[in-house]
Amino acid sequence: LVYIAAEKRHGVFRPEKFLAEHPVSHPFLLDEDRKVTKAYGVYHAFGADAFNTARPATFVADRAGIARFIYVGQDQRDRAPVEEVLQALKRL
């Protein structure tokens, strides 16, 4: 499990401060230049609910790195249904 956020280290949401206050047990990477979000097709340049960020997305990849499940949210509140993600993981 890897978290990737389209956020600058000292950006609006202050990810360093958040992670210091809410530690996670998996790698949390910052896509400060948006290269990863653009490469994965989830970059969101401008919208009613976002600017220069990524759409919420969940990818489940197998051991060979092939994406077996992809969910890209329509807006910043739209997340992958947990049951669908768990089913994708069970199929690996």
XYZ file of N, CA, C and O in Angstrom:
368
model
N 0.850 -1.174 0.000
C 0.000 0.000 0.000
C 0.888 1.227 0.000
O 1.844 1.322 0.769
N 0.577 2.154 -0.898
C 1.304 3.411 -0.993
C 0.279 4.526 -1.170
O -0.629 4.410 -1.977
N 0.432 5.584 -0.415
C -0.398 6.770 -0.583
C 0.387 7.770 -1.415
O 1.573 7.980 -1.170
N -0.274 8.399 -2.375
C 0.370 9.456 -3.154
C -0.573 10.656 -3.146
O -1.742 10.532 -3.489
N -0.052 11.806 -2.766
C -0.856 13.025 -2.736
C -0.255 14.056 -3.689
O 0.949 14.286 -3.676
N -1.101 14.665 -4.508
C -0.682 15.745 -5.397
C -0.652 17.024 -4.569
O -1.570 17.833 -4.594
N 0.399 17.172 -3.821
C 0.485 18.271 -2.852
C 1.949 18.652 -2.671
O 2.835 17.800 -2.698
N 2.176 19.921 -2.498
C 3.527 20.389 -2.183
C 3.795 20.171 -0.698
O 2.890 20.202 0.121
N 5.034 19.942 -0.373
C 5.435 19.668 1.013
C 4.904 20.748 1.971
O 4.463 20.459 3.065
N 4.948 21.989 1.527
C 4.470 23.087 2.366
C 3.192 23.680 1.770
O 2.946 24.872 1.888
N 2.403 22.828 1.132
C 1.182 23.262 0.452
C 0.056 23.632 1.397
O 0.191 23.613 2.623
N -1.060 23.938 0.805
C -2.244 24.406 1.523
C -2.658 23.460 2.645
O -3.016 23.888 3.742
N -2.594 22.159 2.392
C -3.068 21.188 3.382
C -1.984 20.736 4.363
O -2.229 19.909 5.225
N -0.780 21.278 4.223
C 0.313 21.006 5.150
C 0.487 19.513 5.453
O 0.316 19.068 6.590
N 0.837 18.718 4.445
C 0.921 17.275 4.657
C 1.937 16.852 5.713
O 1.703 15.887 6.441
N 3.049 17.565 5.817
C 4.031 17.196 6.855
C 3.426 17.312 8.252
O 3.597 16.441 9.092
N 2.716 18.392 8.480
C 2.086 18.600 9.788
C 1.009 17.542 10.027
O 0.928 16.958 11.108
N 0.201 17.280 9.001
C -0.857 16.285 9.140
C -0.272 14.913 9.481
O -0.744 14.229 10.383
N 0.767 14.507 8.751
C 1.361 13.184 8.990
C 2.067 13.106 10.336
O 2.111 12.037 10.943
N 2.600 14.212 10.813
C 3.208 14.217 12.141
C 2.136 13.987 13.206
O 2.373 13.310 14.204
N 0.955 14.542 12.973
C -0.146 14.399 13.923
C -0.943 13.117 13.734
O -1.600 12.642 14.651
N -0.903 12.547 12.501
C -1.664 11.336 12.164
C -0.754 10.368 11.404
O -0.879 10.219 10.194
N 0.180 9.712 12.077
C 1.119 8.827 11.377
C 0.402 7.669 10.681
O -0.634 7.200 11.157
N 0.945 7.264 9.555
C 0.425 6.114 8.813
C 1.513 5.055 8.736
O 2.695 5.358 8.844
N 1.100 3.811 8.545
C 2.057 2.704 8.552
C 2.584 2.345 7.163
O 3.358 1.405 7.029
N 2.182 3.098 6.155
C 2.613 2.825 4.781
C 3.271 4.077 4.204
O 3.039 5.178 4.690
N 4.061 3.900 3.143
C 4.705 5.066 2.535
C 3.679 6.108 2.071
O 2.642 5.765 1.520
N 3.967 7.355 2.315
C 3.134 8.476 1.891
C 4.018 9.379 1.048
O 4.935 10.010 1.568
N 3.761 9.402 -0.241
C 4.606 10.141 -1.167
C 3.909 11.413 -1.624
O 2.695 11.420 -1.835
N 4.669 12.470 -1.806
C 4.129 13.733 -2.299
C 4.526 13.917 -3.759
O 5.707 13.874 -4.092
N 3.535 14.085 -4.612
C 3.745 14.327 -6.033
C 3.742 15.838 -6.249
O 2.794 16.412 -6.771
N 4.819 16.470 -5.812
C 4.872 17.932 -5.803
C 4.814 18.557 -7.190
O 4.264 19.642 -7.355
N 5.355 17.885 -8.198
C 5.333 18.450 -9.556
C 4.229 17.852 -10.426
O 4.134 18.142 -11.600
N 3.407 17.003 -9.851
C 2.233 16.387 -10.497
C 2.599 15.427 -11.636
O 1.760 15.059 -12.434
N 3.850 14.980 -11.707
C 4.250 14.049 -12.766
C 3.530 12.710 -12.661
O 3.114 12.140 -13.660
N 3.389 12.196 -11.448
C 2.740 10.895 -11.257
C 1.247 10.989 -11.563
O 0.697 10.154 -12.282
N 0.597 12.017 -11.046
C -0.840 12.139 -11.293
C -1.138 12.339 -12.772
O -2.127 11.821 -13.286
N -0.267 13.045 -13.465
C -0.451 13.211 -14.916
C -0.197 11.895 -15.645
O -0.953 11.525 -16.552
N 0.842 11.158 -15.245
C 1.168 9.890 -15.897
C 0.045 8.863 -15.734
O -0.216 8.065 -16.631
N -0.637 8.895 -14.607
C -1.718 7.951 -14.351
C -3.083 8.462 -14.804
O -4.097 7.806 -14.605
N -3.117 9.643 -15.399
C -4.356 10.160 -15.954
C -5.370 10.638 -14.937
O -6.562 10.680 -15.235
N -4.916 11.022 -13.751
C -5.852 11.481 -12.731
C -5.646 12.961 -12.368
O -6.268 13.465 -11.435
N -4.809 13.649 -13.126
C -4.571 15.071 -12.879
C -5.852 15.857 -13.132
O -6.570 15.624 -14.098
N -6.142 16.801 -12.258
C -7.341 17.626 -12.338
C -6.884 19.083 -12.306
O -6.614 19.628 -11.232
N -6.770 19.676 -13.486
C -6.247 21.037 -13.572
C -7.174 22.051 -12.928
O -6.730 22.909 -12.158
N -8.469 21.960 -13.215
C -9.400 22.955 -12.708
C -10.809 22.385 -12.696
O -11.228 21.709 -13.620
N -11.510 22.658 -11.635
C -12.910 22.245 -11.524
C -13.575 22.986 -10.395
O -12.931 23.753 -9.663
N -14.852 22.774 -10.231
C -15.611 23.459 -9.183
C -15.093 23.099 -7.789
O -15.212 23.886 -6.857
N -14.507 21.899 -7.662
C -14.073 21.435 -6.340
C -12.575 21.226 -6.220
O -12.100 20.721 -5.213
N -11.810 21.597 -7.225
C -10.374 21.333 -7.160
C -9.608 22.218 -8.145
O -10.143 22.662 -9.146
N -8.318 22.402 -7.835
C -7.427 23.165 -8.700
C -6.028 22.585 -8.585
O -5.496 22.450 -7.483
N -5.444 22.194 -9.727
C -4.067 21.708 -9.791
C -3.807 20.571 -8.800
O -2.859 20.596 -8.026
N -4.641 19.559 -8.849
C -4.500 18.427 -7.934
C -4.818 17.134 -8.684
O -4.725 17.086 -9.894
N -5.175 16.111 -7.973
C -5.540 14.837 -8.588
C -6.963 14.473 -8.199
O -7.433 14.819 -7.124
N -7.626 13.765 -9.085
C -8.908 13.184 -8.716
C -8.596 12.044 -7.748
O -7.577 11.370 -7.889
N -9.461 11.801 -6.770
C -9.228 10.649 -5.891
C -9.215 9.378 -6.740
O -10.093 9.185 -7.577
N -8.220 8.550 -6.557
C -8.108 7.338 -7.365
C -7.550 6.195 -6.531
O -6.755 6.408 -5.621
N -7.979 4.991 -6.884
C -7.471 3.778 -6.252
C -7.038 2.832 -7.358
O -7.793 2.581 -8.294
N -5.822 2.333 -7.246
C -5.279 1.358 -8.184
C -4.876 0.124 -7.388
O -4.226 0.252 -6.352
N -5.245 -1.045 -7.876
C -4.787 -2.307 -7.299
C -3.958 -2.985 -8.383
O -4.459 -3.261 -9.478
N -2.685 -3.214 -8.078
C -1.777 -3.830 -9.049
C -1.345 -5.201 -8.552
O -1.214 -5.420 -7.346
N -1.110 -6.101 -9.500
C -0.619 -7.428 -9.125
C 0.897 -7.368 -8.926
O 1.516 -6.305 -9.045
N 1.503 -8.500 -8.624
C 2.944 -8.535 -8.344
C 3.792 -8.130 -9.546
O 4.925 -7.688 -9.390
N 3.240 -8.256 -10.755
C 3.967 -7.860 -11.957
C 3.799 -6.369 -12.250
O 4.377 -5.858 -13.203
N 3.004 -5.682 -11.427
C 2.791 -4.253 -11.615
C 1.662 -3.918 -12.574
O 1.488 -2.763 -12.960
N 0.878 -4.922 -12.960
C -0.248 -4.696 -13.875
C -1.473 -4.287 -13.064
O -1.852 -4.978 -12.109
N -2.077 -3.170 -13.449
C -3.271 -2.683 -12.750
C -4.431 -3.637 -13.014
O -4.803 -3.868 -14.164
N -4.989 -4.192 -11.960
C -6.117 -5.120 -12.056
C -7.427 -4.477 -11.628
O -8.491 -5.021 -11.840
N -7.320 -3.291 -11.016
C -8.506 -2.538 -10.605
C -8.137 -1.068 -10.626
O -7.082 -0.677 -10.131
N -8.988 -0.268 -11.252
C -8.773 1.182 -11.291
C -10.102 1.863 -11.009
O -11.121 1.526 -11.610
N -10.067 2.801 -10.087
C -11.250 3.608 -9.804
C -10.796 5.059 -9.728
O -9.919 5.395 -8.937
N -11.383 5.909 -10.560
C -11.066 7.333 -10.550
C -12.337 8.087 -10.193
O -13.348 7.973 -10.886
N -12.293 8.836 -9.116
C -13.455 9.579 -8.657
C -13.846 10.704 -9.601
O -13.002 11.290 -10.269
N -15.139 10.998 -9.633
C -15.646 12.080 -10.468
C -15.420 13.454 -9.841
O -15.371 14.453 -10.539
N -15.304 13.493 -8.517
C -15.026 14.743 -7.812
C -14.241 14.401 -6.546
O -13.941 13.244 -6.293
N -13.913 15.392 -5.752
C -13.043 15.191 -4.597
C -13.665 14.352 -3.482
O -12.972 13.886 -2.593
N -14.962 14.144 -3.524
C -15.625 13.315 -2.504
C -15.859 11.872 -2.962
O -16.230 11.032 -2.162
N -15.651 11.604 -4.224
C -15.955 10.289 -4.800
C -14.770 9.338 -4.609
O -13.710 9.531 -5.196
N -14.969 8.330 -3.796
C -13.917 7.350 -3.502
C -14.345 5.957 -3.946
O -15.533 5.657 -4.052
N -13.372 5.106 -4.146
C -13.653 3.715 -4.527
C -14.435 3.028 -3.411
O -14.077 3.159 -2.237
N -15.488 2.304 -3.778
C -16.214 1.535 -2.761
C -15.287 0.490 -2.137
O -14.610 -0.265 -2.841
N -15.232 0.459 -0.833
C -14.316 -0.428 -0.115
C -14.529 -1.883 -0.525
O -13.562 -2.621 -0.740
N -15.767 -2.313 -0.651
C -16.041 -3.709 -1.011
C -15.458 -4.062 -2.382
O -14.926 -5.147 -2.573
N -15.516 -3.138 -3.330
C -14.939 -3.394 -4.657
C -13.417 -3.532 -4.569
O -12.822 -4.367 -5.245
N -12.795 -2.704 -3.767
C -11.334 -2.778 -3.595
C -10.961 -4.105 -2.940
O -10.024 -4.790 -3.396
N -11.681 -4.505 -1.921
C -11.401 -5.783 -1.242
C -11.588 -6.957 -2.188
O -10.792 -7.908 -2.168
N -12.614 -6.912 -3.015
C -12.827 -7.983 -3.992
C -11.677 -8.042 -4.997
O -11.213 -9.128 -5.364
N -11.195 -6.890 -5.438
C -10.057 -6.853 -6.372
C -8.819 -7.459 -5.713
O -8.070 -8.211 -6.365
N -8.602 -7.168 -4.451
C -7.454 -7.729 -3.735
C -7.583 -9.241 -3.589
O -6.595 -9.983 -3.754
N -8.774 -9.735 -3.331
C -8.998 -11.178 -3.200
C -8.741 -11.920 -4.502
O -8.330 -13.066 -4.493
N -8.984 -11.247 -5.635
C -8.774 -11.883 -6.940
C -7.300 -12.000 -7.310
O -6.950 -12.711 -8.231
N -6.427 -11.304 -6.613
C -4.985 -11.353 -6.955
C -4.392 -12.697 -6.594
O -4.731 -13.353 -5.694
